[in-house]
mmCIF file of C-alpha atoms and ligand atoms in Angstrom:
data_model
loop_
_atom_site.group_PDB
_atom_site.id
_atom_site.type_symbol
_atom_site.label_atom_id
_atom_site.label_comp_id
_atom_site.label_asym_id
_atom_site.label_seq_id
_atom_site.Cartn_x
_atom_site.Cartn_y
_atom_site.Cartn_z
ATOM 1 C CA MET A 10 20.292 -50.578 72.970
ATOM 2 C CA ALA A 11 21.021 -53.333 70.635
ATOM 3 C CA GLU A 12 21.708 -54.448 67.034
ATOM 4 C CA VAL A 13 19.631 -57.151 65.361
ATOM 5 C CA ARG A 14 21.177 -59.401 62.712
ATOM 6 C CA LEU A 15 19.368 -61.699 60.449
ATOM 7 C CA GLU A 16 21.658 -64.284 58.707
ATOM 8 C CA GLY A 17 20.131 -66.434 55.949
ATOM 9 C CA ILE A 18 16.634 -66.541 57.891
ATOM 10 C CA VAL A 19 14.113 -68.977 56.289
ATOM 11 C CA LYS A 20 10.528 -69.686 57.156
ATOM 12 C CA ASP A 21 8.583 -72.603 55.909
ATOM 13 C CA TYR A 22 5.027 -73.355 56.690
ATOM 14 C CA GLY A 23 4.605 -76.887 55.894
ATOM 15 C CA GLY A 24 5.784 -77.170 52.247
ATOM 16 C CA PHE A 25 5.469 -73.363 51.650
ATOM 17 C CA ARG A 26 8.446 -71.189 52.131
ATOM 18 C CA ALA A 27 7.256 -67.687 53.249
ATOM 19 C CA ILE A 28 10.745 -66.156 53.680
ATOM 20 C CA HIS A 29 13.691 -67.108 51.489
ATOM 21 C CA ASP A 30 17.240 -66.696 53.151
ATOM 22 C CA VAL A 31 16.755 -63.034 54.352
ATOM 23 C CA ASP A 32 19.998 -61.192 55.552
ATOM 24 C CA LEU A 33 19.509 -58.048 57.422
ATOM 25 C CA ASP A 34 21.639 -55.980 59.714
ATOM 26 C CA VAL A 35 19.893 -53.314 61.889
ATOM 27 C CA ALA A 36 22.255 -51.063 63.812
ATOM 28 C CA ASP A 37 21.915 -49.966 67.342
ATOM 29 C CA GLY A 38 19.331 -46.921 67.222
ATOM 30 C CA GLU A 39 18.527 -47.476 63.745
ATOM 31 C CA PHE A 40 14.911 -47.060 62.317
ATOM 32 C CA VAL A 41 14.381 -49.840 59.773
ATOM 33 C CA VAL A 42 11.035 -50.122 57.823
ATOM 34 C CA LEU A 43 10.153 -53.522 56.372
ATOM 35 C CA VAL A 44 7.646 -52.497 53.363
ATOM 36 C CA GLY A 45 5.961 -54.659 50.785
ATOM 37 C CA PRO A 46 2.566 -55.915 49.488
ATOM 38 C CA SER A 47 0.048 -58.075 51.404
ATOM 39 C CA GLY A 48 1.644 -61.609 51.968
ATOM 40 C CA CYS A 49 5.195 -60.734 51.179
ATOM 41 C CA GLY A 50 6.348 -61.908 54.606
ATOM 42 C CA LYS A 51 6.499 -58.852 56.680
ATOM 43 C CA SER A 52 4.549 -59.942 59.793
ATOM 44 C CA THR A 53 6.232 -63.449 59.551
ATOM 45 C CA LEU A 54 9.856 -61.879 59.606
ATOM 46 C CA LEU A 55 8.967 -59.627 62.684
ATOM 47 C CA ARG A 56 7.194 -62.407 64.364
ATOM 48 C CA MET A 57 10.427 -64.480 64.076
ATOM 49 C CA ILE A 58 12.438 -61.692 65.710
ATOM 50 C CA ALA A 59 10.001 -61.376 68.453
ATOM 51 C CA GLY A 60 10.003 -65.169 68.996
ATOM 52 C CA LEU A 61 6.597 -65.653 68.342
ATOM 53 C CA GLU A 62 7.108 -67.674 65.292
ATOM 54 C CA GLU A 63 9.736 -70.480 65.191
ATOM 55 C CA ILE A 64 12.582 -69.995 62.659
ATOM 56 C CA SER A 65 13.171 -72.654 60.076
ATOM 57 C CA GLY A 66 16.556 -71.824 59.138
ATOM 58 C CA GLY A 67 19.416 -69.232 59.454
ATOM 59 C CA ARG A 68 20.614 -67.363 62.734
ATOM 60 C CA LEU A 69 19.011 -64.611 64.350
ATOM 61 C CA LEU A 70 21.245 -62.393 66.677
ATOM 62 C CA ILE A 71 20.181 -59.654 69.162
ATOM 63 C CA SER A 72 23.231 -57.743 70.521
ATOM 64 C CA GLU A 73 25.502 -60.457 69.368
ATOM 65 C CA ARG A 74 23.596 -63.113 71.219
ATOM 66 C CA PHE A 75 22.284 -66.015 69.332
ATOM 67 C CA VAL A 76 18.547 -66.075 70.197
ATOM 68 C CA ASN A 77 16.826 -68.512 67.553
ATOM 69 C CA GLU A 78 15.544 -70.588 70.691
ATOM 70 C CA VAL A 79 15.383 -67.954 73.374
ATOM 71 C CA GLU A 80 11.813 -67.251 74.674
ATOM 72 C CA PRO A 81 9.994 -64.071 73.597
ATOM 73 C CA ARG A 82 10.212 -62.607 76.951
ATOM 74 C CA ASP A 83 13.735 -63.296 77.381
ATOM 75 C CA ARG A 84 14.626 -61.341 74.008
ATOM 76 C CA ASP A 85 14.331 -57.884 75.405
ATOM 77 C CA VAL A 86 11.953 -56.830 72.458
ATOM 78 C CA ALA A 87 8.701 -55.221 72.656
ATOM 79 C CA MET A 88 6.030 -55.536 70.024
ATOM 80 C CA VAL A 89 3.271 -53.359 69.052
ATOM 81 C CA PHE A 90 0.437 -54.895 67.020
ATOM 82 C CA GLN A 91 -1.874 -53.680 64.546
ATOM 83 C CA ASP A 92 -5.123 -54.526 66.645
ATOM 84 C CA TYR A 93 -3.308 -53.268 69.832
ATOM 85 C CA ALA A 94 -4.034 -56.331 71.782
ATOM 86 C CA LEU A 95 -4.946 -54.647 74.930
ATOM 87 C CA TYR A 96 -6.603 -56.492 77.803
ATOM 88 C CA PRO A 97 -10.262 -55.268 77.773
ATOM 89 C CA GLN A 98 -11.054 -55.714 81.403
ATOM 90 C CA MET A 99 -8.003 -53.759 82.618
ATOM 91 C CA THR A 100 -7.538 -49.963 82.838
ATOM 92 C CA ILE A 101 -5.020 -48.226 80.615
ATOM 93 C CA ALA A 102 -2.656 -47.864 83.720
ATOM 94 C CA GLU A 103 -2.958 -51.666 84.381
ATOM 95 C CA ASN A 104 -2.517 -52.563 80.617
ATOM 96 C CA ILE A 105 0.752 -50.418 80.454
ATOM 97 C CA GLY A 106 2.057 -51.830 83.721
ATOM 98 C CA PHE A 107 1.210 -55.344 82.874
ATOM 99 C CA GLY A 108 4.772 -56.297 81.728
ATOM 100 C CA LEU A 109 6.269 -54.871 84.780
ATOM 101 C CA ARG A 110 3.870 -56.628 87.193
ATOM 102 C CA MET A 111 4.710 -59.903 85.386
ATOM 103 C CA ARG A 112 8.349 -59.023 86.290
ATOM 104 C CA ASP A 113 7.623 -58.339 90.018
ATOM 105 C CA TRP A 114 8.401 -54.777 90.043
ATOM 106 C CA LYS A 115 7.421 -52.836 93.052
ATOM 107 C CA LYS A 116 3.898 -51.290 93.000
ATOM 108 C CA SER A 117 5.261 -47.737 93.437
ATOM 109 C CA ASP A 118 7.915 -48.241 90.775
ATOM 110 C CA ILE A 119 5.188 -49.469 88.280
ATOM 111 C CA GLU A 120 3.019 -46.448 89.127
ATOM 112 C CA ARG A 121 5.890 -43.981 88.588
ATOM 113 C CA LYS A 122 7.000 -45.840 85.377
ATOM 114 C CA VAL A 123 3.549 -45.821 83.856
ATOM 115 C CA LEU A 124 2.901 -42.188 84.510
ATOM 116 C CA GLU A 125 6.201 -41.291 83.060
ATOM 117 C CA CYS A 126 5.217 -43.139 79.730
ATOM 118 C CA ALA A 127 1.682 -41.733 79.795
ATOM 119 C CA ARG A 128 3.224 -38.283 79.953
ATOM 120 C CA ILE A 129 5.507 -39.090 77.062
ATOM 121 C CA LEU A 130 2.364 -40.325 74.995
ATOM 122 C CA GLN A 131 0.118 -37.624 76.389
ATOM 123 C CA ILE A 132 -2.483 -39.941 77.708
ATOM 124 C CA GLU A 133 -2.237 -39.270 81.307
ATOM 125 C CA PRO A 134 -5.959 -38.255 81.694
ATOM 126 C CA LEU A 135 -6.982 -41.683 80.170
ATOM 127 C CA LEU A 136 -5.036 -43.870 82.627
ATOM 128 C CA GLU A 137 -8.225 -45.075 84.600
ATOM 129 C CA ARG A 138 -10.258 -45.767 81.484
ATOM 130 C CA ARG A 139 -10.857 -49.140 80.038
ATOM 131 C CA PRO A 140 -9.756 -49.719 76.335
ATOM 132 C CA ALA A 141 -13.322 -49.656 75.266
ATOM 133 C CA GLN A 142 -13.687 -46.061 76.434
ATOM 134 C CA LEU A 143 -10.767 -44.865 74.198
ATOM 135 C CA SER A 144 -10.571 -43.682 70.524
ATOM 136 C CA GLY A 145 -8.446 -45.652 68.165
ATOM 137 C CA GLY A 146 -5.772 -43.198 68.285
ATOM 138 C CA GLN A 147 -5.670 -43.349 71.976
ATOM 139 C CA ARG A 148 -5.800 -47.243 72.041
ATOM 140 C CA GLN A 149 -2.700 -47.069 69.750
ATOM 141 C CA ARG A 150 -0.963 -44.867 72.127
ATOM 142 C CA ALA A 151 -1.959 -47.055 74.994
ATOM 143 C CA ALA A 152 -0.513 -49.942 73.234
ATOM 144 C CA MET A 153 2.713 -48.103 72.494
ATOM 145 C CA GLY A 154 2.943 -47.322 76.286
ATOM 146 C CA ARG A 155 2.871 -51.007 77.025
ATOM 147 C CA ALA A 156 5.857 -51.444 74.732
ATOM 148 C CA ILE A 157 7.863 -48.417 75.961
ATOM 149 C CA VAL A 158 7.370 -48.914 79.730
ATOM 150 C CA ARG A 159 9.869 -51.873 79.819
ATOM 151 C CA ASP A 160 12.788 -49.866 78.251
ATOM 152 C CA PRO A 161 13.162 -52.724 75.800
ATOM 153 C CA SER A 162 16.404 -52.867 73.440
ATOM 154 C CA VAL A 163 14.349 -53.257 70.401
ATOM 155 C CA PHE A 164 10.802 -52.023 69.453
ATOM 156 C CA LEU A 165 9.024 -54.099 66.705
ATOM 157 C CA PHE A 166 6.019 -52.450 65.294
ATOM 158 C CA ASP A 167 3.575 -54.287 62.827
ATOM 159 C CA GLU A 168 1.320 -52.057 60.975
ATOM 160 C CA PRO A 169 0.471 -50.033 64.096
ATOM 161 C CA LEU A 170 -1.288 -47.550 62.287
ATOM 162 C CA SER A 171 -3.342 -49.452 59.725
ATOM 163 C CA ASN A 172 -6.568 -49.087 61.773
ATOM 164 C CA LEU A 173 -6.535 -45.316 62.218
ATOM 165 C CA ASP A 174 -8.042 -42.851 59.663
ATOM 166 C CA ALA A 175 -5.879 -40.915 57.250
ATOM 167 C CA LYS A 176 -5.646 -37.675 59.506
ATOM 168 C CA LEU A 177 -4.719 -39.619 62.769
ATOM 169 C CA ARG A 178 -2.338 -41.906 60.803
ATOM 170 C CA VAL A 179 -0.229 -38.691 59.882
ATOM 171 C CA GLU A 180 -0.493 -37.469 63.376
ATOM 172 C CA MET A 181 0.776 -40.799 64.875
ATOM 173 C CA ARG A 182 3.492 -41.138 62.325
ATOM 174 C CA THR A 183 4.985 -37.840 63.510
ATOM 175 C CA GLN A 184 4.508 -38.893 67.188
ATOM 176 C CA ILE A 185 6.398 -42.401 66.535
ATOM 177 C CA LYS A 186 9.121 -40.325 64.837
ATOM 178 C CA ARG A 187 9.458 -38.023 67.986
ATOM 179 C CA LEU A 188 9.317 -40.835 70.261
ATOM 180 C CA HIS A 189 12.216 -42.351 68.313
ATOM 181 C CA ALA A 190 14.250 -39.252 68.333
ATOM 182 C CA MET A 191 13.688 -39.112 71.971
ATOM 183 C CA LEU A 192 14.408 -42.591 73.054
ATOM 184 C CA GLY A 193 16.733 -43.702 70.160
ATOM 185 C CA THR A 194 15.683 -47.281 70.618
ATOM 186 C CA THR A 195 16.582 -49.777 67.790
ATOM 187 C CA THR A 196 13.162 -50.138 65.911
ATOM 188 C CA ILE A 197 11.966 -52.548 63.207
ATOM 189 C CA TYR A 198 8.522 -51.319 61.680
ATOM 190 C CA VAL A 199 6.469 -53.159 59.365
ATOM 191 C CA THR A 200 3.954 -51.559 56.967
ATOM 192 C CA HIS A 201 2.595 -51.774 53.300
ATOM 193 C CA ASP A 202 2.134 -48.036 53.142
ATOM 194 C CA GLN A 203 5.222 -46.628 51.262
ATOM 195 C CA THR A 204 4.629 -43.019 52.619
ATOM 196 C CA GLU A 205 4.894 -44.466 56.060
ATOM 197 C CA ALA A 206 8.022 -46.175 54.979
ATOM 198 C CA MET A 207 9.516 -43.176 53.375
ATOM 199 C CA THR A 208 8.730 -40.735 56.146
ATOM 200 C CA LEU A 209 9.864 -42.960 59.105
ATOM 201 C CA ALA A 210 12.734 -44.970 57.911
ATOM 202 C CA ASP A 211 16.635 -44.568 58.213
ATOM 203 C CA ARG A 212 16.450 -47.421 56.101
ATOM 204 C CA VAL A 213 13.798 -49.004 53.947
ATOM 205 C CA VAL A 214 13.886 -52.683 53.237
ATOM 206 C CA VAL A 215 11.503 -53.747 50.249
ATOM 207 C CA LEU A 216 10.347 -57.237 50.343
ATOM 208 C CA ASP A 217 8.723 -59.303 47.677
ATOM 209 C CA ALA A 218 7.232 -62.793 48.004
ATOM 210 C CA GLY A 219 9.566 -63.578 50.922
ATOM 211 C CA ARG A 220 12.846 -62.014 49.770
ATOM 212 C CA VAL A 221 14.626 -58.665 50.229
ATOM 213 C CA VAL A 222 14.775 -56.792 46.830
ATOM 214 C CA GLN A 223 16.405 -53.809 47.675
ATOM 215 C CA GLN A 224 17.377 -51.936 50.742
ATOM 216 C CA GLY A 225 18.664 -48.316 51.289
ATOM 217 C CA HIS A 226 17.868 -44.872 52.401
ATOM 218 C CA PRO A 227 14.406 -43.680 51.290
ATOM 219 C CA LEU A 228 15.716 -41.176 48.830
ATOM 220 C CA GLU A 229 18.110 -43.988 47.437
ATOM 221 C CA LEU A 230 15.392 -46.155 46.655
ATOM 222 C CA TYR A 231 13.306 -43.283 45.068
ATOM 223 C CA ASP A 232 16.174 -42.026 42.922
ATOM 224 C CA ARG A 233 17.668 -45.382 41.905
ATOM 225 C CA PRO A 234 15.178 -48.416 42.152
ATOM 226 C CA ASN A 235 17.177 -51.552 41.090
ATOM 227 C CA CYS A 236 14.017 -53.183 39.681
ATOM 228 C CA ARG A 237 10.537 -52.143 38.332
ATOM 229 C CA PHE A 238 8.845 -53.454 41.409
ATOM 230 C CA VAL A 239 10.869 -51.152 43.720
ATOM 231 C CA GLY A 240 10.227 -48.116 41.133
ATOM 232 C CA GLU A 241 6.441 -48.833 40.993
ATOM 233 C CA PHE A 242 6.221 -49.337 44.948
ATOM 234 C CA ILE A 243 8.141 -46.480 46.166
ATOM 235 C CA GLY A 244 6.693 -43.054 45.127
ATOM 236 C CA SER A 245 3.279 -41.750 45.200
ATOM 237 C CA PRO A 246 1.539 -41.454 42.784
ATOM 238 C CA GLN A 247 2.997 -44.530 41.258
ATOM 239 C CA MET A 248 5.696 -44.350 38.634
ATOM 240 C CA ASN A 249 4.456 -44.402 35.066
ATOM 241 C CA ILE A 250 5.866 -47.647 33.173
ATOM 242 C CA LEU A 251 5.685 -47.280 29.369
ATOM 243 C CA ASP A 252 6.491 -49.843 26.764
ATOM 244 C CA ALA A 253 9.032 -48.355 24.306
ATOM 245 C CA VAL A 254 11.146 -49.610 21.261
ATOM 246 C CA VAL A 255 14.724 -48.656 21.133
ATOM 247 C CA ASP A 256 15.758 -47.061 17.736
ATOM 248 C CA ARG A 257 18.746 -45.427 16.541
ATOM 249 C CA ASN A 258 19.216 -42.713 13.694
ATOM 250 C CA GLU A 259 22.586 -41.266 12.457
ATOM 251 C CA ARG A 260 22.776 -38.878 15.211
ATOM 252 C CA GLN A 261 21.195 -40.454 18.241
ATOM 253 C CA THR A 262 19.329 -43.032 20.208
ATOM 254 C CA VAL A 263 15.465 -42.674 20.519
ATOM 255 C CA LEU A 264 12.764 -44.339 22.410
ATOM 256 C CA ARG A 265 9.770 -45.123 20.142
ATOM 257 C CA PHE A 266 6.391 -44.685 21.924
ATOM 258 C CA GLY A 267 4.057 -45.780 19.268
ATOM 259 C CA SER A 268 4.354 -43.045 16.564
ATOM 260 C CA THR A 269 6.205 -40.706 18.733
ATOM 261 C CA SER A 270 10.076 -40.633 19.088
ATOM 262 C CA VAL A 271 12.151 -39.283 21.989
ATOM 263 C CA PRO A 272 15.809 -38.732 22.151
ATOM 264 C CA THR A 273 17.629 -40.746 24.955
ATOM 265 C CA ALA A 274 21.029 -41.466 26.216
ATOM 266 C CA ASP A 275 22.307 -44.641 24.481
ATOM 267 C CA LEU A 276 21.204 -47.982 26.225
ATOM 268 C CA PRO A 277 22.872 -51.309 25.971
ATOM 269 C CA LEU A 278 20.074 -52.726 24.155
ATOM 270 C CA ARG A 279 19.966 -53.790 20.386
ATOM 271 C CA THR A 280 17.787 -51.498 17.903
ATOM 272 C CA GLY A 281 14.329 -52.722 17.985
ATOM 273 C CA ALA A 282 14.316 -54.250 21.552
ATOM 274 C CA HIS A 283 11.533 -53.282 23.750
ATOM 275 C CA VAL A 284 12.228 -51.662 27.080
ATOM 276 C CA ASP A 285 10.010 -50.548 29.905
ATOM 277 C CA VAL A 286 10.487 -46.758 30.694
ATOM 278 C CA GLY A 287 9.916 -45.496 34.237
ATOM 279 C CA ILE A 288 8.931 -41.860 34.526
ATOM 280 C CA ARG A 289 7.421 -40.532 37.900
ATOM 281 C CA PRO A 290 4.308 -38.315 37.583
ATOM 282 C CA GLU A 291 6.158 -35.337 39.364
ATOM 283 C CA HIS A 292 8.774 -35.398 36.819
ATOM 284 C CA ILE A 293 6.440 -34.435 33.865
ATOM 285 C CA TYR A 294 5.516 -31.049 33.263
ATOM 286 C CA TRP A 295 2.839 -29.393 30.945
ATOM 287 C CA THR A 296 4.003 -27.524 27.845
ATOM 288 C CA SER A 297 2.547 -26.760 24.413
ATOM 289 C CA VAL A 298 1.508 -29.578 22.059
ATOM 290 C CA ASP A 299 4.411 -28.099 19.875
ATOM 291 C CA ASP A 300 7.004 -28.304 22.431
ATOM 292 C CA GLY A 301 5.830 -31.533 24.078
ATOM 293 C CA LEU A 302 7.954 -34.604 24.015
ATOM 294 C CA LEU A 303 4.798 -36.737 24.314
ATOM 295 C CA THR A 304 1.480 -35.361 23.046
ATOM 296 C CA PRO A 305 -1.444 -37.738 24.586
ATOM 297 C CA LYS A 306 -4.919 -36.887 25.030
ATOM 298 C CA VAL A 307 -6.265 -36.150 28.564
ATOM 299 C CA ASP A 308 -8.448 -38.730 29.742
ATOM 300 C CA VAL A 309 -9.425 -37.732 33.436
ATOM 301 C CA TYR A 310 -8.028 -34.644 35.384
ATOM 302 C CA GLU A 311 -8.077 -34.395 39.166
ATOM 303 C CA PRO A 312 -7.476 -30.732 40.550
ATOM 304 C CA LEU A 313 -6.172 -31.266 43.976
ATOM 305 C CA GLY A 314 -5.564 -27.646 44.671
ATOM 306 C CA SER A 315 -1.748 -28.272 45.373
ATOM 307 C CA ASP A 316 -1.294 -29.589 41.968
ATOM 308 C CA THR A 317 -3.410 -31.283 39.292
ATOM 309 C CA MET A 318 -3.229 -34.861 38.130
ATOM 310 C CA ALA A 319 -3.743 -35.572 34.686
ATOM 311 C CA ILE A 320 -4.364 -39.120 33.794
ATOM 312 C CA CYS A 321 -3.634 -39.186 29.843
ATOM 313 C CA ASP A 322 -3.860 -41.769 27.181
ATOM 314 C CA LEU A 323 -0.835 -41.973 24.901
ATOM 315 C CA GLU A 324 -1.806 -44.080 22.036
ATOM 316 C CA GLY A 325 -3.225 -46.753 24.340
ATOM 317 C CA GLN A 326 -0.792 -46.384 27.243
ATOM 318 C CA GLU A 327 -1.746 -44.862 30.317
ATOM 319 C CA VAL A 328 0.402 -41.759 31.569
ATOM 320 C CA THR A 329 -0.159 -39.992 34.838
ATOM 321 C CA ALA A 330 1.448 -36.476 35.040
ATOM 322 C CA ARG A 331 1.440 -34.284 38.241
ATOM 323 C CA LEU A 332 1.038 -30.678 36.833
ATOM 324 C CA ASP A 333 1.017 -27.397 38.107
ATOM 325 C CA PRO A 334 -2.321 -26.326 39.441
ATOM 326 C CA LYS A 335 -2.541 -23.284 37.374
ATOM 327 C CA VAL A 336 -2.515 -25.187 34.208
ATOM 328 C CA ARG A 337 -5.918 -25.424 32.703
ATOM 329 C CA ILE A 338 -6.878 -28.744 30.908
ATOM 330 C CA LYS A 339 -9.834 -30.348 29.721
ATOM 331 C CA PRO A 340 -10.640 -34.093 29.071
ATOM 332 C CA ALA A 341 -10.205 -35.308 25.618
ATOM 333 C CA GLU A 342 -7.860 -32.371 24.974
ATOM 334 C CA ARG A 343 -4.436 -33.050 23.433
ATOM 335 C CA ILE A 344 -1.651 -31.638 25.621
ATOM 336 C CA GLY A 345 2.119 -31.340 25.415
ATOM 337 C CA LEU A 346 3.992 -33.246 28.172
ATOM 338 C CA GLY A 347 7.778 -32.646 28.783
ATOM 339 C CA PHE A 348 10.408 -34.116 31.216
ATOM 340 C CA ASP A 349 14.183 -34.354 31.656
ATOM 341 C CA ALA A 350 15.593 -37.159 29.996
ATOM 342 C CA SER A 351 17.731 -37.820 33.085
ATOM 343 C CA SER A 352 14.559 -38.540 35.039
ATOM 344 C CA LEU A 353 13.847 -41.486 33.046
ATOM 345 C CA HIS A 354 14.385 -45.020 34.552
ATOM 346 C CA PHE A 355 14.669 -48.237 32.274
ATOM 347 C CA PHE A 356 13.803 -51.766 33.256
ATOM 348 C CA ASP A 357 13.963 -54.970 31.368
ATOM 349 C CA PRO A 358 10.637 -55.987 30.156
ATOM 350 C CA GLN A 359 11.219 -59.686 31.170
ATOM 351 C CA ASP A 360 12.815 -59.632 34.565
ATOM 352 C CA GLY A 361 12.213 -56.161 35.785
ATOM 353 C CA VAL A 362 15.913 -55.267 36.329
ATOM 354 C CA ARG A 363 17.159 -51.992 36.138
ATOM 355 C CA ILE A 364 19.045 -51.022 33.079
ATOM 356 C CA ASP A 365 21.616 -48.040 33.039
ATOM 357 C CA PRO A 366 22.293 -46.053 30.003
ATOM 358 C CA VAL A 367 25.962 -46.623 28.595
HETATM 359 N N1 ATP B 4 0.427 -69.880 60.007
HETATM 360 C C1 ATP B 4 0.623 -69.837 58.618
HETATM 361 N N2 ATP B 4 0.615 -70.924 57.834
HETATM 362 C C2 ATP B 4 0.590 -71.063 56.735
HETATM 363 N N3 ATP B 4 1.084 -70.019 56.001
HETATM 364 C C3 ATP B 4 1.098 -68.832 56.489
HETATM 365 C C4 ATP B 4 0.906 -68.680 57.953
HETATM 366 N N4 ATP B 4 1.464 -67.415 58.283
HETATM 367 C C5 ATP B 4 1.477 -66.620 57.057
HETATM 368 N N5 ATP B 4 1.519 -67.629 56.000
HETATM 369 C C6 ATP B 4 1.718 -67.076 54.829
HETATM 370 O O1 ATP B 4 3.107 -66.674 54.550
HETATM 371 C C7 ATP B 4 3.203 -65.446 53.739
HETATM 372 C C8 ATP B 4 3.503 -64.323 54.497
HETATM 373 O O2 ATP B 4 2.590 -63.873 55.297
HETATM 374 P P1 ATP B 4 2.616 -62.555 56.332
HETATM 375 O O3 ATP B 4 1.524 -62.634 57.194
HETATM 376 O O4 ATP B 4 4.156 -62.584 56.653
HETATM 377 O O5 ATP B 4 2.395 -61.406 55.242
HETATM 378 P P2 ATP B 4 2.394 -59.967 55.373
HETATM 379 O O6 ATP B 4 3.536 -59.374 54.449
HETATM 380 O O7 ATP B 4 2.558 -59.567 56.899
HETATM 381 O O8 ATP B 4 1.012 -59.442 54.842
HETATM 382 P P3 ATP B 4 0.083 -58.553 55.253
HETATM 383 O O9 ATP B 4 0.403 -57.046 54.624
HETATM 384 O O10 ATP B 4 -1.178 -58.779 54.429
HETATM 385 O O11 ATP B 4 -0.115 -58.329 56.786
HETATM 386 C C9 ATP B 4 1.584 -65.504 53.141
HETATM 387 O O12 ATP B 4 1.665 -66.161 51.952
HETATM 388 C C10 ATP B 4 0.787 -66.205 54.084
HETATM 389 O O13 ATP B 4 -0.255 -66.764 53.612
HETATM 390 MG MG1 MG B 5 1.253 -58.595 58.173
#
């Protein structure tokens, strides 16, 4: 078991700074997910922890040991890669046992340990096959077997599910979660998939352009994104962002969306200022045109069975609403949409920083 601590970690590739001053504490047994768009530095960060990439600046500690210069094999971490990296000429049993053979384990001990891992991962019947004779999901489990066989202090996963089809991805996600509950090993998991991040993580760390923008429990990020980037990244379907103008009449503050005004809590912004208003599709409900706070036109609707997505046009701004599937709507129809004022998020249109009502 182990904690992992990153103190001011920096990565430069020549003149390009891929990671800027990242601080991160991963507690013993914690499951931390690093999430962010392509190129934000997730793999770079993970590879530095694994020892596969040199650290340009800052300190890396595993179980309070300073390991910046320690060889990968001496860090007591095991990494699972996106492409599995299994040896094609070896059987699955040989692949899983490889790390133990390198450490001069006894043959009988290796066999026992490989079998134990294969049982946990339910790939016992596949042990004598070669990787080419396995499905994607089975290969994925074999790669996990190779990681867990050594009982490492830390698991590092780099998008382990991204080569699997959607159904298998969900199954494997559940299996990884079970595995963590069973073994309790400190885990750092990289993905660009926010659903994977939300479902697996004790704590989600959102990265953008080599910096940590926010970290917290999945629901903390969902309920209180500290910036527009996190608001849009976390949650599916994506949060709507609408441009509004702050206005005040004698009784209250209102948000003007084109010709429509919606009452709001007061904001620390001057009258006439623009603000980005965030509202999640699932926080919008259908109502009559007379009762609607917003009355856009339906552009496209998608009946999903469990709910219906209505993609609407609000005077040139797109609004997606997740509606009750019993609601019958048609394209080009004008509908009423309601929401609770407390479910709105406000962001500065310039720098995207969250603005709280006063
Ligand atoms: N060996 C390298 N030399 C130069 N630049 C690199 C190198 N490896 C990565 N980079 C750059 O560093 C940045 C971060 O890359 P990284 O692979 O960590 O992103 P990522 O978040 O894992 O993206 P993805 O989701 O696409 O895997 C990118 O801009 C990338 O182009
Ligand atoms: Mg990557």
